[in-house]
Amino acid sequence: MKKILIVDDQVEIRDLVEITLRVSDYNIFKASNGEEAIEIAEKENPDLIIMDIMMPGKLDGMEAARILKNSDKTKESIIIFLTAKGHKIDIKEGKDVGAAGYFVKPFSPLELINKVEESLRT
Amino acid sequence: MTEFKKDVRRNYWFSLGVFILILIIISIMFINIKKKSRVDVFVRDMNADLVFIKDSIFQGLQKGDYTIVDSLLRGWAKLHRENILELKLIASNGFIISQYSNKEESTEFIENSIDIEYSYNKKATLNVKYSLTLINKEMINDFIFVSVLLFLVSFVLIYITRILVKRSNILFVLEKQAVELRKLSSSVEQSPSSIVITDLKGNIEFVNPKFSHVTGYSFEESVGQNPRILKTEKLSQDDYKNLWDTILRGEIWRGEFYNKKKNGEFYWEDATIGPIKDESGSITNFIAIKTDITKEKKISEELEKYQKGLEILVKERTREIEETAFDMKENQQALMYLVEDANESREELENLNKKMNRSLKKVENSKDQIDGILKSMADGLIVTDFDEKVILVNHIAEEIFSINAKDLIGKSVDSFINDKELLEKFKISFADSETGHNFDFKITSNNVNLSRIYNARVSAIWDKNGVVTGLITTLRDVTTEREIDRMKTEFISTSAHELRTPLTSIKGFSEILITRKDLKKKDREKFMEYIYKQSERLGNLINDLLDVSKIEAGQGFILKKKKCNAGEILESALSSFKEISKNHTFRIEISDNPGELYIDKDLILQALSNLLSNAVKYSPEGCEILISGDISMGNYVISVYDEGIGMTKDQIDNIFEKFYRADASNTAIEGTGLGMAIVKNIVESHGGEIRVESEFGKWTLVTFTIPLIEEKGN
């Protein structure tokens, strides 16, 4: 069973993403900030991480993704950003970090699940 | 022998010629001997004096007298006494012939070669060596022998000649004439004048090289020709006749010819023509000696021309001078009239001067007025001339730059703007003044709160003719404006984020509700509740924004006041909040005194809700939030207290600014930055006051008052 980690500081969004993913059998983990995300990722080694950018705490989503992609242990995890930051420059930064996808809020759950399934297949 | 002598005497020239011939032969032989005898002179010093010595040495050698060589060298050495240390004549076998030094030595000498050696002193000592190989004595003997032989031969020859002369006297005479002619010809060869010899008919027998040079006809071309080939029409037939008559009479003719060269060029010649007579006095030939005078002719012609030109010029000048003298008389008259006019003008000028002084005073007065206005302007002001030198600095500008205007007048802006970057900005806008360039700059202070931002605007001063005579720079304090601008920009990005978050839930959950038919009933209800809550949040946000825009527009709130009980209001606010924030504990303290308030209940609830929401947002989960109400000095005092992250003094100072968020970097904490501004406005519109106290990292207390209803006998 594929493991997916959902990182968002808002519980509604975490729930929304989880419900969105419920069409298939995934082992789902949740984190509410960057530090927590890294902790879980290192422990569980998820296949895919859906990451918010603007979160409280020392590490925002972009920084957390950068750390994960630079770590031998977690660099294989696919990262998809899901954020309110919709500027071109933010999207470029996300791609540069090594994300497989970038969704701007408000997003379409259908599109998200398509992207997740497609990413996990390859 | 007497016959021979007689013959020789008779043919003196002939015998002399033979003698010279023999001398020439001897000379040639001598030269040959000299060449054979290998006389080398090595001159290592290129001194001109030494060249002289060289020639002299030859003379000495020719005479076979070495004492001449010796004495000449000594003479030269004496001339250069100061520089000569030692001078020696040394034979090639090393024998010293003679020596010029302190002690003199003389030696006997018979050798084939000598060396001359001397030391030349010029700071350093130079040695220059001359090596001469002299004529072998045997050679000289041979030479003398051959010479004597030749002389003998010559005498023999002369003797033979005598016999020949005796045999044919005519032949002898002819030969004598030939010798004479040859001699003559050799002298005429070199002549600088053209020489032409003709026979009696006038046919050319001889021309010299000069003739060929002048006319272009070579010797070969000329001989046999008549001088007529040079003739032009300048000289008349009579002139030629006169010439011939003169020379045929045996006299000398002198005159000028205008002749033509072979190449067609014309030239002037000064000619002397005379006859050549033989011993008997009969004419044998004619000789013409001619000089080219074309240049002289030209010069004299030109001189004549100039002379004529000069005469004309002198006449003209004389006339002009006469005319000028007449004009001057007229001018004198005119000057006198002018002096009269000038006297009249002076009076007018004095009047004008008085008027001008009055105007000047007026101008000075208005200048003072303008100065006064400029100096009392609320904005900083710097006026510079076209050289960017300061003309005027007002009080505000003095304060901005901490300068004294008196010290700056006439100086460049460089003298008080130390910041290179700022100076550069000034320079750029000075250069761009015509378009009214403006820019912001910051004057920093040790205290961050005292740092100010100024906007400098540079505009040109134009004179009547549209020429830029200087620049006016106004400096406006835009610290507050810029701060508000910054907050607004921040607010826009924050509210975009804030609006997006609820919208995400609404969009996402509704899409799931539409597309998933297999959802459980419980989930459906939960999602719908999410959607409802988030749309409510969106609504609140929009309300906040509207409130703020109202405050911004200066409209304020329209209060719908009703009588209310303070305690009830507090209870009501808290109970609705308890529902939302389950992770905090809430406590309420209300005094027993019932506070009767006349308020817009909804607005006060909104204010309370904002304060409670802040308390929840900025304090950790599990903390207690205290809300209290009491009466004090005719006011109802409400306070909200939390033990959260607290605020710095700086943050407290800005808390009521619109769009201000205590920690703007923490975008994760929702809020528009409008809450406290709205609260303050609500409180103040009710006639109350609001105050914030806090300790950073520990607690925050917000207190506001609402005036109580004055009890009128109730």
mmCIF file of C-alpha atoms in Angstrom, chain B residues 347-641:
data_model
loop_
_atom_site.group_PDB
_atom_site.id
_atom_site.type_symbol
_atom_site.label_atom_id
_atom_site.label_comp_id
_atom_site.label_asym_id
_atom_site.label_seq_id
_atom_site.Cartn_x
_atom_site.Cartn_y
_atom_site.Cartn_z
ATOM 1 C CA GLU B 347 19.345 114.737 -17.776
ATOM 2 C CA GLU B 348 17.024 111.991 -18.979
ATOM 3 C CA LEU B 349 19.399 109.382 -17.620
ATOM 4 C CA GLU B 350 19.440 110.965 -14.178
ATOM 5 C CA ASN B 351 15.652 110.805 -14.077
ATOM 6 C CA LEU B 352 15.738 107.165 -15.167
ATOM 7 C CA ASN B 353 18.266 106.371 -12.465
ATOM 8 C CA LYS B 354 15.965 107.719 -9.783
ATOM 9 C CA LYS B 355 13.106 105.614 -11.133
ATOM 10 C CA MET B 356 15.275 102.537 -11.174
ATOM 11 C CA ASN B 357 16.337 103.009 -7.576
ATOM 12 C CA ARG B 358 12.708 103.106 -6.571
ATOM 13 C CA SER B 359 11.980 99.910 -8.517
ATOM 14 C CA LEU B 360 15.009 98.238 -7.031
ATOM 15 C CA LYS B 361 13.717 98.917 -3.549
ATOM 16 C CA LYS B 362 10.371 97.428 -4.479
ATOM 17 C CA VAL B 363 12.107 94.364 -5.858
ATOM 18 C CA GLU B 364 14.143 94.014 -2.675
ATOM 19 C CA ASN B 365 11.007 94.212 -0.578
ATOM 20 C CA SER B 366 9.279 91.501 -2.578
ATOM 21 C CA LYS B 367 12.419 89.381 -2.474
ATOM 22 C CA ASP B 368 12.340 89.588 1.318
ATOM 23 C CA GLN B 369 8.689 88.570 1.223
ATOM 24 C CA ILE B 370 9.410 85.585 -1.004
ATOM 25 C CA ASP B 371 12.359 84.599 1.178
ATOM 26 C CA GLY B 372 10.083 84.745 4.196
ATOM 27 C CA ILE B 373 7.479 82.551 2.511
ATOM 28 C CA LEU B 374 10.036 80.010 1.369
ATOM 29 C CA LYS B 375 11.683 79.850 4.761
ATOM 30 C CA SER B 376 8.425 79.251 6.602
ATOM 31 C CA MET B 377 7.280 76.437 4.300
ATOM 32 C CA ALA B 378 6.288 73.188 5.987
ATOM 33 C CA ASP B 379 8.442 71.199 3.601
ATOM 34 C CA GLY B 380 12.209 71.284 3.444
ATOM 35 C CA LEU B 381 13.505 73.530 0.712
ATOM 36 C CA ILE B 382 16.877 73.810 -0.990
ATOM 37 C CA VAL B 383 17.369 76.253 -3.842
ATOM 38 C CA THR B 384 20.451 75.906 -5.989
ATOM 39 C CA ASP B 385 21.740 77.894 -8.924
ATOM 40 C CA PHE B 386 22.620 76.398 -12.310
ATOM 41 C CA ASP B 387 26.049 75.437 -10.931
ATOM 42 C CA GLU B 388 24.319 73.392 -8.208
ATOM 43 C CA LYS B 389 25.561 75.860 -5.602
ATOM 44 C CA VAL B 390 23.197 76.449 -2.709
ATOM 45 C CA ILE B 391 21.302 79.755 -2.767
ATOM 46 C CA LEU B 392 18.706 79.150 -0.088
ATOM 47 C CA VAL B 393 18.029 76.528 2.576
ATOM 48 C CA ASN B 394 14.937 76.821 4.757
ATOM 49 C CA HIS B 395 14.582 75.871 8.386
ATOM 50 C CA ILE B 396 13.044 72.447 7.765
ATOM 51 C CA ALA B 397 15.827 71.443 5.356
ATOM 52 C CA GLU B 398 18.350 72.562 7.975
ATOM 53 C CA GLU B 399 16.744 70.213 10.454
ATOM 54 C CA ILE B 400 16.547 67.322 8.007
ATOM 55 C CA PHE B 401 20.230 67.382 7.224
ATOM 56 C CA SER B 402 21.296 68.756 10.641
ATOM 57 C CA ILE B 403 23.014 71.657 8.946
ATOM 58 C CA ASN B 404 23.310 75.400 9.261
ATOM 59 C CA ALA B 405 22.145 77.342 6.232
ATOM 60 C CA LYS B 406 24.674 80.127 6.771
ATOM 61 C CA ASP B 407 27.576 77.736 6.274
ATOM 62 C CA LEU B 408 26.169 76.352 3.062
ATOM 63 C CA ILE B 409 25.286 79.320 0.900
ATOM 64 C CA GLY B 410 27.399 79.247 -2.228
ATOM 65 C CA LYS B 411 28.569 75.707 -1.610
ATOM 66 C CA SER B 412 27.753 72.566 -3.522
ATOM 67 C CA VAL B 413 25.301 69.985 -2.180
ATOM 68 C CA ASP B 414 28.301 67.656 -1.806
ATOM 69 C CA SER B 415 29.305 69.674 1.245
ATOM 70 C CA PHE B 416 26.407 68.463 3.396
ATOM 71 C CA ILE B 417 25.200 65.222 1.783
ATOM 72 C CA ASN B 418 27.680 62.647 2.936
ATOM 73 C CA ASP B 419 25.824 59.544 1.816
ATOM 74 C CA LYS B 420 27.255 58.700 -1.607
ATOM 75 C CA GLU B 421 24.112 56.940 -2.787
ATOM 76 C CA LEU B 422 21.907 59.843 -1.776
ATOM 77 C CA LEU B 423 24.247 62.340 -3.402
ATOM 78 C CA GLU B 424 24.070 60.309 -6.592
ATOM 79 C CA LYS B 425 20.252 60.457 -6.445
ATOM 80 C CA PHE B 426 20.412 64.223 -6.058
ATOM 81 C CA LYS B 427 22.806 64.558 -8.974
ATOM 82 C CA ILE B 428 20.611 62.425 -11.211
ATOM 83 C CA SER B 429 17.498 64.413 -10.407
ATOM 84 C CA PHE B 430 19.377 67.704 -10.856
ATOM 85 C CA ALA B 431 20.302 66.528 -14.318
ATOM 86 C CA ASP B 432 16.688 65.491 -14.928
ATOM 87 C CA SER B 433 15.116 68.565 -13.299
ATOM 88 C CA GLU B 434 13.028 69.584 -16.268
ATOM 89 C CA THR B 435 10.720 66.630 -15.880
ATOM 90 C CA GLY B 436 10.236 67.195 -12.137
ATOM 91 C CA HIS B 437 12.203 64.211 -10.959
ATOM 92 C CA ASN B 438 11.426 62.904 -7.488
ATOM 93 C CA PHE B 439 12.766 60.194 -5.225
ATOM 94 C CA ASP B 440 12.583 58.903 -1.679
ATOM 95 C CA PHE B 441 15.471 58.849 0.719
ATOM 96 C CA LYS B 442 15.853 57.885 4.316
ATOM 97 C CA ILE B 443 17.621 59.792 7.054
ATOM 98 C CA THR B 444 18.518 57.127 9.562
ATOM 99 C CA SER B 445 18.869 57.703 13.229
ATOM 100 C CA ASN B 446 20.263 55.584 16.007
ATOM 101 C CA ASN B 447 16.729 55.266 17.245
ATOM 102 C CA VAL B 448 14.858 53.327 14.552
ATOM 103 C CA ASN B 449 11.610 55.127 15.381
ATOM 104 C CA LEU B 450 13.206 58.473 14.632
ATOM 105 C CA SER B 451 14.343 57.467 11.149
ATOM 106 C CA ARG B 452 12.380 59.404 8.616
ATOM 107 C CA ILE B 453 11.654 58.946 4.938
ATOM 108 C CA TYR B 454 11.647 62.051 2.787
ATOM 109 C CA ASN B 455 10.478 62.564 -0.741
ATOM 110 C CA ALA B 456 12.672 64.976 -2.674
ATOM 111 C CA ARG B 457 11.161 66.660 -5.682
ATOM 112 C CA VAL B 458 13.387 68.706 -7.931
ATOM 113 C CA SER B 459 11.979 71.280 -10.279
ATOM 114 C CA ALA B 460 13.628 73.883 -12.438
ATOM 115 C CA ILE B 461 13.452 77.655 -12.020
ATOM 116 C CA TRP B 462 12.834 79.266 -15.385
ATOM 117 C CA ASP B 463 13.525 82.836 -16.222
ATOM 118 C CA LYS B 464 11.407 84.967 -18.582
ATOM 119 C CA ASN B 465 13.224 83.597 -21.600
ATOM 120 C CA GLY B 466 12.650 79.993 -20.652
ATOM 121 C CA VAL B 467 16.218 79.428 -19.521
ATOM 122 C CA VAL B 468 16.842 77.280 -16.456
ATOM 123 C CA THR B 469 18.530 79.473 -13.882
ATOM 124 C CA GLY B 470 18.394 77.148 -10.896
ATOM 125 C CA LEU B 471 16.689 74.279 -9.160
ATOM 126 C CA ILE B 472 14.199 74.041 -6.316
ATOM 127 C CA THR B 473 14.323 70.874 -4.258
ATOM 128 C CA THR B 474 11.438 70.314 -1.858
ATOM 129 C CA LEU B 475 11.782 67.688 0.849
ATOM 130 C CA ARG B 476 8.542 66.271 2.226
ATOM 131 C CA ASP B 477 8.335 63.932 5.200
ATOM 132 C CA VAL B 478 6.547 60.891 3.805
ATOM 133 C CA THR B 479 7.387 58.458 6.616
ATOM 134 C CA THR B 480 3.751 57.860 7.547
ATOM 135 C CA GLU B 481 2.542 57.669 3.979
ATOM 136 C CA ARG B 482 5.200 55.168 3.038
ATOM 137 C CA GLU B 483 4.443 53.096 6.110
ATOM 138 C CA ILE B 484 0.757 53.015 5.187
ATOM 139 C CA ASP B 485 1.656 52.115 1.620
ATOM 140 C CA ARG B 486 3.772 49.269 2.879
ATOM 141 C CA MET B 487 0.969 48.066 5.153
ATOM 142 C CA LYS B 488 -1.561 48.258 2.339
ATOM 143 C CA THR B 489 0.609 46.110 0.088
ATOM 144 C CA GLU B 490 1.040 43.669 2.908
ATOM 145 C CA PHE B 491 -2.700 43.742 3.571
ATOM 146 C CA ILE B 492 -3.519 42.904 -0.011
ATOM 147 C CA SER B 493 -1.278 39.841 -0.017
ATOM 148 C CA THR B 494 -2.553 38.830 3.401
ATOM 149 C CA SER B 495 -6.219 39.220 2.535
ATOM 150 C CA ALA B 496 -5.665 37.288 -0.670
ATOM 151 C CA HIS B 497 -4.310 34.449 1.408
ATOM 152 C CA GLU B 498 -7.073 34.815 3.957
ATOM 153 C CA LEU B 499 -9.749 34.766 1.271
ATOM 154 C CA ARG B 500 -8.192 31.790 -0.444
ATOM 155 C CA THR B 501 -8.201 29.536 2.612
ATOM 156 C CA PRO B 502 -11.987 29.420 3.163
ATOM 157 C CA LEU B 503 -12.543 29.359 -0.566
ATOM 158 C CA THR B 504 -10.345 26.262 -0.828
ATOM 159 C CA SER B 505 -12.515 24.378 1.639
ATOM 160 C CA ILE B 506 -15.710 25.554 0.024
ATOM 161 C CA LYS B 507 -14.602 24.622 -3.464
ATOM 162 C CA GLY B 508 -12.942 21.356 -2.490
ATOM 163 C CA PHE B 509 -15.710 19.968 -0.293
ATOM 164 C CA SER B 510 -18.484 20.993 -2.640
ATOM 165 C CA GLU B 511 -16.672 19.318 -5.541
ATOM 166 C CA ILE B 512 -16.402 16.130 -3.487
ATOM 167 C CA LEU B 513 -20.068 16.325 -2.542
ATOM 168 C CA ILE B 514 -21.018 16.673 -6.180
ATOM 169 C CA THR B 515 -18.742 14.006 -7.607
ATOM 170 C CA ARG B 516 -18.817 11.324 -4.903
ATOM 171 C CA LYS B 517 -22.154 9.601 -4.625
ATOM 172 C CA ASP B 518 -20.830 6.927 -2.292
ATOM 173 C CA LEU B 519 -20.263 9.233 0.710
ATOM 174 C CA LYS B 520 -21.678 8.292 4.056
ATOM 175 C CA LYS B 521 -24.409 10.519 5.439
ATOM 176 C CA LYS B 522 -22.212 11.500 8.386
ATOM 177 C CA ASP B 523 -19.412 12.649 6.110
ATOM 178 C CA ARG B 524 -21.828 14.564 3.895
ATOM 179 C CA GLU B 525 -23.130 16.536 6.868
ATOM 180 C CA LYS B 526 -19.601 17.187 8.112
ATOM 181 C CA PHE B 527 -18.504 18.513 4.717
ATOM 182 C CA MET B 528 -21.566 20.710 4.428
ATOM 183 C CA GLU B 529 -20.852 22.144 7.825
ATOM 184 C CA TYR B 530 -17.275 22.881 6.724
ATOM 185 C CA ILE B 531 -18.619 24.688 3.727
ATOM 186 C CA TYR B 532 -21.055 26.669 5.827
ATOM 187 C CA LYS B 533 -18.433 27.672 8.388
ATOM 188 C CA GLN B 534 -15.932 28.698 5.787
ATOM 189 C CA SER B 535 -18.457 30.774 3.883
ATOM 190 C CA GLU B 536 -19.308 32.483 7.154
ATOM 191 C CA ARG B 537 -15.621 33.192 7.654
ATOM 192 C CA LEU B 538 -15.445 34.599 4.143
ATOM 193 C CA GLY B 539 -18.387 36.810 4.963
ATOM 194 C CA ASN B 540 -16.697 38.115 8.107
ATOM 195 C CA LEU B 541 -13.573 38.881 6.218
ATOM 196 C CA ILE B 542 -15.496 40.821 3.655
ATOM 197 C CA ASN B 543 -17.283 42.695 6.440
ATOM 198 C CA ASP B 544 -13.957 43.595 7.984
ATOM 199 C CA LEU B 545 -12.754 44.901 4.661
ATOM 200 C CA LEU B 546 -15.899 46.934 4.229
ATOM 201 C CA ASP B 547 -15.567 48.336 7.758
ATOM 202 C CA VAL B 548 -12.056 49.360 7.053
ATOM 203 C CA SER B 549 -12.943 50.983 3.789
ATOM 204 C CA LYS B 550 -15.652 52.917 5.624
ATOM 205 C CA ILE B 551 -13.174 54.050 8.259
ATOM 206 C CA GLU B 552 -10.771 54.934 5.489
ATOM 207 C CA ALA B 553 -13.394 56.998 3.738
ATOM 208 C CA GLY B 554 -14.006 58.849 7.022
ATOM 209 C CA GLN B 555 -17.635 57.729 7.220
ATOM 210 C CA GLY B 556 -17.195 55.756 10.436
ATOM 211 C CA PHE B 557 -19.918 53.515 11.764
ATOM 212 C CA ILE B 558 -23.583 54.315 11.780
ATOM 213 C CA LEU B 559 -24.607 53.398 15.278
ATOM 214 C CA LYS B 560 -27.962 51.811 16.017
ATOM 215 C CA LYS B 561 -27.887 52.395 19.774
ATOM 216 C CA LYS B 562 -30.064 50.541 22.204
ATOM 217 C CA LYS B 563 -30.103 50.187 25.946
ATOM 218 C CA CYS B 564 -28.084 47.168 26.982
ATOM 219 C CA ASN B 565 -26.743 45.473 30.087
ATOM 220 C CA ALA B 566 -22.967 45.227 30.025
ATOM 221 C CA GLY B 567 -22.861 41.845 31.801
ATOM 222 C CA GLU B 568 -25.218 40.300 29.294
ATOM 223 C CA ILE B 569 -23.127 41.537 26.431
ATOM 224 C CA LEU B 570 -19.973 39.995 27.883
ATOM 225 C CA GLU B 571 -21.673 36.692 28.594
ATOM 226 C CA SER B 572 -23.092 36.573 25.101
ATOM 227 C CA ALA B 573 -19.723 37.272 23.464
ATOM 228 C CA LEU B 574 -17.986 34.642 25.518
ATOM 229 C CA SER B 575 -20.528 31.874 25.058
ATOM 230 C CA SER B 576 -20.383 32.112 21.267
ATOM 231 C CA PHE B 577 -16.590 32.042 21.481
ATOM 232 C CA LYS B 578 -16.434 29.059 23.743
ATOM 233 C CA GLU B 579 -18.126 27.087 20.982
ATOM 234 C CA ILE B 580 -15.455 27.969 18.448
ATOM 235 C CA SER B 581 -12.259 27.693 20.515
ATOM 236 C CA LYS B 582 -12.385 24.541 22.515
ATOM 237 C CA ASN B 583 -8.664 24.433 23.214
ATOM 238 C CA HIS B 584 -8.622 27.432 25.556
ATOM 239 C CA THR B 585 -10.286 27.973 28.894
ATOM 240 C CA PHE B 586 -12.288 31.138 29.411
ATOM 241 C CA ARG B 587 -13.047 32.914 32.650
ATOM 242 C CA ILE B 588 -15.355 35.845 33.213
ATOM 243 C CA GLU B 589 -15.307 38.358 36.087
ATOM 244 C CA ILE B 590 -18.131 40.846 36.262
ATOM 245 C CA SER B 591 -18.720 43.192 39.195
ATOM 246 C CA ASP B 592 -22.031 43.196 40.928
ATOM 247 C CA ASN B 593 -22.810 46.727 39.740
ATOM 248 C CA PRO B 594 -25.090 46.414 36.761
ATOM 249 C CA GLY B 595 -23.674 48.531 33.977
ATOM 250 C CA GLU B 596 -26.385 50.005 31.822
ATOM 251 C CA LEU B 597 -25.011 50.978 28.447
ATOM 252 C CA TYR B 598 -26.472 52.792 25.470
ATOM 253 C CA ILE B 599 -24.691 51.122 22.598
ATOM 254 C CA ASP B 600 -24.853 49.466 19.193
ATOM 255 C CA LYS B 601 -24.883 45.940 20.544
ATOM 256 C CA ASP B 602 -23.719 44.247 17.334
ATOM 257 C CA LEU B 603 -20.728 46.532 17.020
ATOM 258 C CA ILE B 604 -19.627 46.114 20.618
ATOM 259 C CA LEU B 605 -20.005 42.348 20.215
ATOM 260 C CA GLN B 606 -17.864 42.585 17.085
ATOM 261 C CA ALA B 607 -15.218 44.467 19.026
ATOM 262 C CA LEU B 608 -15.259 41.936 21.841
ATOM 263 C CA SER B 609 -15.139 39.104 19.365
ATOM 264 C CA ASN B 610 -12.084 40.624 17.725
ATOM 265 C CA LEU B 611 -10.314 40.989 21.059
ATOM 266 C CA LEU B 612 -11.142 37.426 22.102
ATOM 267 C CA SER B 613 -10.080 36.113 18.740
ATOM 268 C CA ASN B 614 -6.707 37.823 19.147
ATOM 269 C CA ALA B 615 -6.311 36.378 22.616
ATOM 270 C CA VAL B 616 -6.979 32.901 21.264
ATOM 271 C CA LYS B 617 -4.726 33.318 18.240
ATOM 272 C CA TYR B 618 -1.735 34.628 20.151
ATOM 273 C CA SER B 619 -1.758 32.345 23.157
ATOM 274 C CA PRO B 620 -0.872 28.669 23.278
ATOM 275 C CA GLU B 621 -3.545 26.009 23.525
ATOM 276 C CA GLY B 622 -4.665 25.296 27.044
ATOM 277 C CA CYS B 623 -4.117 28.822 28.322
ATOM 278 C CA GLU B 624 -6.730 30.736 30.223
ATOM 279 C CA ILE B 625 -8.349 33.855 28.829
ATOM 280 C CA LEU B 626 -9.885 36.281 31.296
ATOM 281 C CA ILE B 627 -12.646 38.702 30.410
ATOM 282 C CA SER B 628 -13.769 41.233 33.032
ATOM 283 C CA GLY B 629 -16.158 44.130 33.401
ATOM 284 C CA ASP B 630 -16.455 46.828 36.083
ATOM 285 C CA ILE B 631 -17.672 50.361 36.637
ATOM 286 C CA SER B 632 -15.114 53.078 37.229
ATOM 287 C CA MET B 633 -15.497 56.875 37.199
ATOM 288 C CA GLY B 634 -18.675 56.964 35.157
ATOM 289 C CA ASN B 635 -17.436 54.459 32.641
ATOM 290 C CA TYR B 636 -17.929 50.784 32.120
ATOM 291 C CA VAL B 637 -14.460 49.243 31.858
ATOM 292 C CA ILE B 638 -14.081 46.011 29.898
ATOM 293 C CA SER B 639 -10.806 44.136 29.671
ATOM 294 C CA VAL B 640 -9.526 40.985 27.930
ATOM 295 C CA TYR B 641 -6.412 39.334 29.361
#
